[in-house]
Each structure stands twice: as C-alpha cells, then as structure tokens.
PDB file of C-alpha atoms in Angstrom:
ATOM      1  CA  MET Z  15     143.913 187.706 122.044  1.00 53.00           C
ATOM      2  CA  HIS Z  16     142.550 185.120 124.259  1.00 68.00           C
ATOM      3  CA  GLY Z  17     143.538 185.345 127.925  1.00 83.00           C
ATOM      4  CA  VAL Z  18     144.197 189.034 127.939  1.00 85.00           C
ATOM      5  CA  SER Z  19     141.883 191.261 130.015  1.00 85.00           C
ATOM      6  CA  THR Z  20     140.025 194.255 128.070  1.00 83.00           C
ATOM      7  CA  ARG Z  21     142.135 196.779 129.816  1.00 82.00           C
ATOM      8  CA  GLU Z  22     145.276 195.106 128.498  1.00 87.00           C
ATOM      9  CA  LEU Z  23     143.794 194.659 125.032  1.00 86.00           C
ATOM     10  CA  PHE Z  24     143.144 198.276 124.889  1.00 83.00           C
ATOM     11  CA  GLU Z  25     146.520 199.159 126.162  1.00 83.00           C
ATOM     12  CA  ARG Z  26     148.498 196.810 123.839  1.00 87.00           C
ATOM     13  CA  CYS Z  27     146.336 197.165 120.819  1.00 88.00           C
ATOM     14  CA  GLY Z  28     143.885 200.058 120.910  1.00 86.00           C
ATOM     15  CA  GLU Z  29     140.308 200.463 120.500  1.00 85.00           C
ATOM     16  CA  SER Z  30     140.184 199.573 116.822  1.00 88.00           C
ATOM     17  CA  THR Z  31     141.548 196.036 117.317  1.00 90.00           C
ATOM     18  CA  PHE Z  32     139.026 195.524 120.371  1.00 87.00           C
ATOM     19  CA  ARG Z  33     136.164 196.630 118.120  1.00 87.00           C
ATOM     20  CA  GLN Z  34     137.157 194.191 115.400  1.00 90.00           C
ATOM     21  CA  LEU Z  35     137.312 191.427 117.771  1.00 89.00           C
ATOM     22  CA  GLU Z  36     134.072 192.405 119.385  1.00 87.00           C
ATOM     23  CA  GLU Z  37     132.298 192.339 116.040  1.00 87.00           C
ATOM     24  CA  ARG Z  38     133.702 189.010 115.016  1.00 88.00           C
ATOM     25  CA  ALA Z  39     132.811 187.522 118.404  1.00 86.00           C
ATOM     26  CA  LEU Z  40     129.119 188.803 117.858  1.00 84.00           C
ATOM     27  CA  GLN Z  41     128.888 187.496 114.403  1.00 83.00           C
ATOM     28  CA  THR Z  42     130.043 183.981 115.577  1.00 84.00           C
ATOM     29  CA  LEU Z  43     127.522 184.021 118.498  1.00 81.00           C
ATOM     30  CA  LEU Z  44     124.671 185.104 116.101  1.00 79.00           C
ATOM     31  CA  GLY Z  45     125.548 182.263 113.703  1.00 78.00           C
ATOM     32  CA  GLU Z  46     125.026 179.545 116.439  1.00 78.00           C
ATOM     33  CA  PRO Z  47     121.860 177.659 116.394  1.00 77.00           C
ATOM     34  CA  VAL Z  48     119.481 177.862 119.200  1.00 75.00           C
ATOM     35  CA  ALA Z  49     117.274 174.863 120.424  1.00 78.00           C
ATOM     36  CA  HIS Z  50     113.707 175.214 119.557  1.00 78.00           C
ATOM     37  CA  ASP Z  51     112.664 175.133 123.310  1.00 82.00           C
ATOM     38  CA  ALA Z  52     115.199 177.696 124.398  1.00 78.00           C
ATOM     39  CA  PRO Z  53     113.853 180.710 126.248  1.00 80.00           C
ATOM     40  CA  PRO Z  54     113.867 184.048 124.584  1.00 75.00           C
ATOM     41  CA  GLN Z  55     117.347 185.261 123.977  1.00 73.00           C
ATOM     42  CA  VAL Z  56     118.875 188.358 125.316  1.00 75.00           C
ATOM     43  CA  LEU Z  57     122.109 189.881 124.174  1.00 77.00           C
ATOM     44  CA  ALA Z  58     123.586 193.033 125.835  1.00 78.00           C
ATOM     45  CA  LEU Z  59     126.005 195.127 124.013  1.00 79.00           C
ATOM     46  CA  GLY Z  60     128.256 197.685 125.389  1.00 77.00           C
ATOM     47  CA  ALA Z  61     127.627 201.468 124.800  1.00 77.00           C
ATOM     48  CA  GLY Z  62     130.648 201.456 122.305  1.00 79.00           C
ATOM     49  CA  TYR Z  63     129.559 198.795 119.949  1.00 81.00           C
ATOM     50  CA  CYS Z  64     129.406 200.134 116.554  1.00 80.00           C
ATOM     51  CA  GLY Z  65     129.187 197.087 114.241  1.00 79.00           C
ATOM     52  CA  ALA Z  66     126.186 196.073 112.217  1.00 76.00           C
ATOM     53  CA  LEU Z  67     123.012 194.534 113.995  1.00 74.00           C
ATOM     54  CA  PRO Z  68     121.661 191.598 112.343  1.00 70.00           C
ATOM     55  CA  ASP Z  69     118.402 191.771 110.272  1.00 66.00           C
ATOM     56  CA  SER Z  70     117.904 188.133 111.274  1.00 63.00           C
ATOM     57  CA  SER Z  71     119.694 185.339 113.031  1.00 67.00           C
ATOM     58  CA  PRO Z  72     119.049 181.812 114.341  1.00 66.00           C
ATOM     59  CA  PHE Z  73     119.841 183.392 117.748  1.00 64.00           C
ATOM     60  CA  PHE Z  74     116.808 185.531 117.612  1.00 65.00           C
ATOM     61  CA  ASP Z  75     113.030 185.004 116.679  1.00 65.00           C
ATOM     62  CA  GLU Z  76     112.638 188.694 116.810  1.00 70.00           C
ATOM     63  CA  LEU Z  77     115.209 191.386 117.270  1.00 71.00           C
ATOM     64  CA  ARG Z  78     114.437 194.256 119.666  1.00 77.00           C
ATOM     65  CA  VAL Z  79     117.026 196.930 120.407  1.00 81.00           C
ATOM     66  CA  ILE Z  80     116.670 198.381 123.778  1.00 84.00           C
ATOM     67  CA  TRP Z  81     118.533 201.645 124.765  1.00 85.00           C
ATOM     68  CA  VAL Z  82     119.259 201.832 128.395  1.00 87.00           C
ATOM     69  CA  ALA Z  83     119.801 205.257 129.631  1.00 85.00           C
ATOM     70  CA  ARG Z  84     119.952 207.101 132.977  1.00 85.00           C
ATOM     71  CA  PRO Z  85     118.623 210.545 133.854  1.00 86.00           C
ATOM     72  CA  SER Z  86     122.195 211.371 135.022  1.00 86.00           C
ATOM     73  CA  ASP Z  87     123.635 210.787 131.540  1.00 84.00           C
ATOM     74  CA  GLU Z  88     123.269 214.574 130.833  1.00 84.00           C
ATOM     75  CA  ARG Z  89     125.664 215.283 133.690  1.00 84.00           C
ATOM     76  CA  GLY Z  90     128.060 212.683 132.725  1.00 82.00           C
ATOM     77  CA  ARG Z  91     129.539 209.543 134.287  1.00 78.00           C
ATOM     78  CA  ILE Z  92     133.089 208.327 135.060  1.00 75.00           C
ATOM     79  CA  PHE Z  93     133.970 204.682 135.171  1.00 74.00           C
ATOM     80  CA  PHE Z  94     136.985 204.060 137.259  1.00 73.00           C
ATOM     81  CA  ASP Z  95     137.074 200.253 136.773  1.00 72.00           C
ATOM     82  CA  ARG Z  96     137.116 200.455 132.850  1.00 74.00           C
ATOM     83  CA  PRO Z  97     139.799 200.925 130.397  1.00 75.00           C
ATOM     84  CA  ARG Z  98     140.268 204.506 129.310  1.00 76.00           C
ATOM     85  CA  LEU Z  99     139.422 204.813 125.518  1.00 77.00           C
ATOM     86  CA  ASP Z 100     141.512 208.180 125.364  1.00 79.00           C
ATOM     87  CA  PRO Z 101     143.999 208.362 128.122  1.00 80.00           C
ATOM     88  CA  ALA Z 102     144.977 212.083 126.860  1.00 88.00           C
ATOM     89  CA  THR Z 103     141.337 213.300 127.720  1.00 87.00           C
ATOM     90  CA  ASP Z 104     140.078 213.467 131.370  1.00 88.00           C
ATOM     91  CA  PRO Z 105     137.288 211.005 131.941  1.00 86.00           C
ATOM     92  CA  LEU Z 106     134.365 213.314 132.051  1.00 88.00           C
ATOM     93  CA  THR Z 107     135.242 215.131 128.873  1.00 89.00           C
ATOM     94  CA  GLU Z 108     135.835 211.776 127.257  1.00 86.00           C
ATOM     95  CA  PHE Z 109     132.202 210.630 128.317  1.00 86.00           C
ATOM     96  CA  HIS Z 110     130.591 213.686 127.042  1.00 88.00           C
ATOM     97  CA  GLN Z 111     132.345 213.401 123.641  1.00 89.00           C
ATOM     98  CA  ARG Z 112     131.434 209.875 123.242  1.00 86.00           C
ATOM     99  CA  ARG Z 113     127.857 210.350 124.322  1.00 88.00           C
ATOM    100  CA  LYS Z 114     127.439 213.044 121.735  1.00 90.00           C
ATOM    101  CA  GLN Z 115     128.769 210.666 119.119  1.00 88.00           C
ATOM    102  CA  ARG Z 116     126.714 207.798 120.219  1.00 87.00           C
ATOM    103  CA  THR Z 117     123.331 209.213 121.007  1.00 88.00           C
ATOM    104  CA  PRO Z 118     122.168 209.657 117.341  1.00 89.00           C
ATOM    105  CA  ARG Z 119     123.062 206.054 116.615  1.00 86.00           C
ATOM    106  CA  TYR Z 120     121.240 204.796 119.650  1.00 85.00           C
ATOM    107  CA  ARG Z 121     118.191 206.869 118.612  1.00 85.00           C
ATOM    108  CA  ALA Z 122     118.269 205.507 115.224  1.00 85.00           C
ATOM    109  CA  LEU Z 123     118.698 201.812 116.139  1.00 81.00           C
ATOM    110  CA  ALA Z 124     116.491 201.664 119.279  1.00 84.00           C
ATOM    111  CA  THR Z 125     113.210 199.825 119.266  1.00 84.00           C
ATOM    112  CA  ASP Z 126     112.519 200.895 122.802  1.00 86.00           C
ATOM    113  CA  ALA Z 127     114.348 203.351 125.257  1.00 87.00           C
ATOM    114  CA  TRP Z 128     114.200 202.544 128.831  1.00 88.00           C
ATOM    115  CA  LEU Z 129     115.129 205.211 131.217  1.00 88.00           C
ATOM    116  CA  LEU Z 130     116.344 203.996 134.608  1.00 87.00           C
TER     117      LEU Z 130
END
C-alpha cells in the first residue's frame, strides 16, 4: 500500500500484512545489483523483522548481523511514536512480551552484539 504511513497500514491491515510487505521489499532490495566501486553496504532492520536473512546477495560482499541492544532493555521501553502492535495490551507489557519472543532469534542470528 504505497502512500500509506506505517501506522495506517497497521491499523487498516494488521501486522501480518505489514510483515509480508516488509519481506517483499527486502527481497527486492537484495536482488538489486550494487556497483563494484560502491562502499560497504549497511542494511538496518527493525526489531520485529522475522523473515529470512539471505545467505548471499549482490547487495552484500559479506553478511554480518549486528544485534543492537541497550542496558535498559531489561526494564522495558515504550515508544509513543510507533504504531501499537497489540492495542489491547499496555505498551510496557507488550514490549516485554515481544522482547521475550525476539531475544532467542536475535541471539541465534547475530554475528555481533553491540551494547549501547
């Protein structure tokens, strides 16, 4: 849905549709050629990305996955400017639930972990 904000997309279509579009956009990007003299490429994915990561791509010479974390993650974070993934749950509870689900995936995928 071009021309629709992330918040509107979540409200109209839900997280599942957002994640499908996110995966499609990443696969399109990774299939695009990169000039030989291009600087090293960096791709930042959001915490909720749950699609596959490529084994290889013309986009990357080498794929490194960096998990960026904060010491405050244990206590939780609330983002007031992001769409709610589960409007029926309070933001802090939602953060802790998602973090518990996501942390094992981050650990399994990460080449490096950076604590900010």
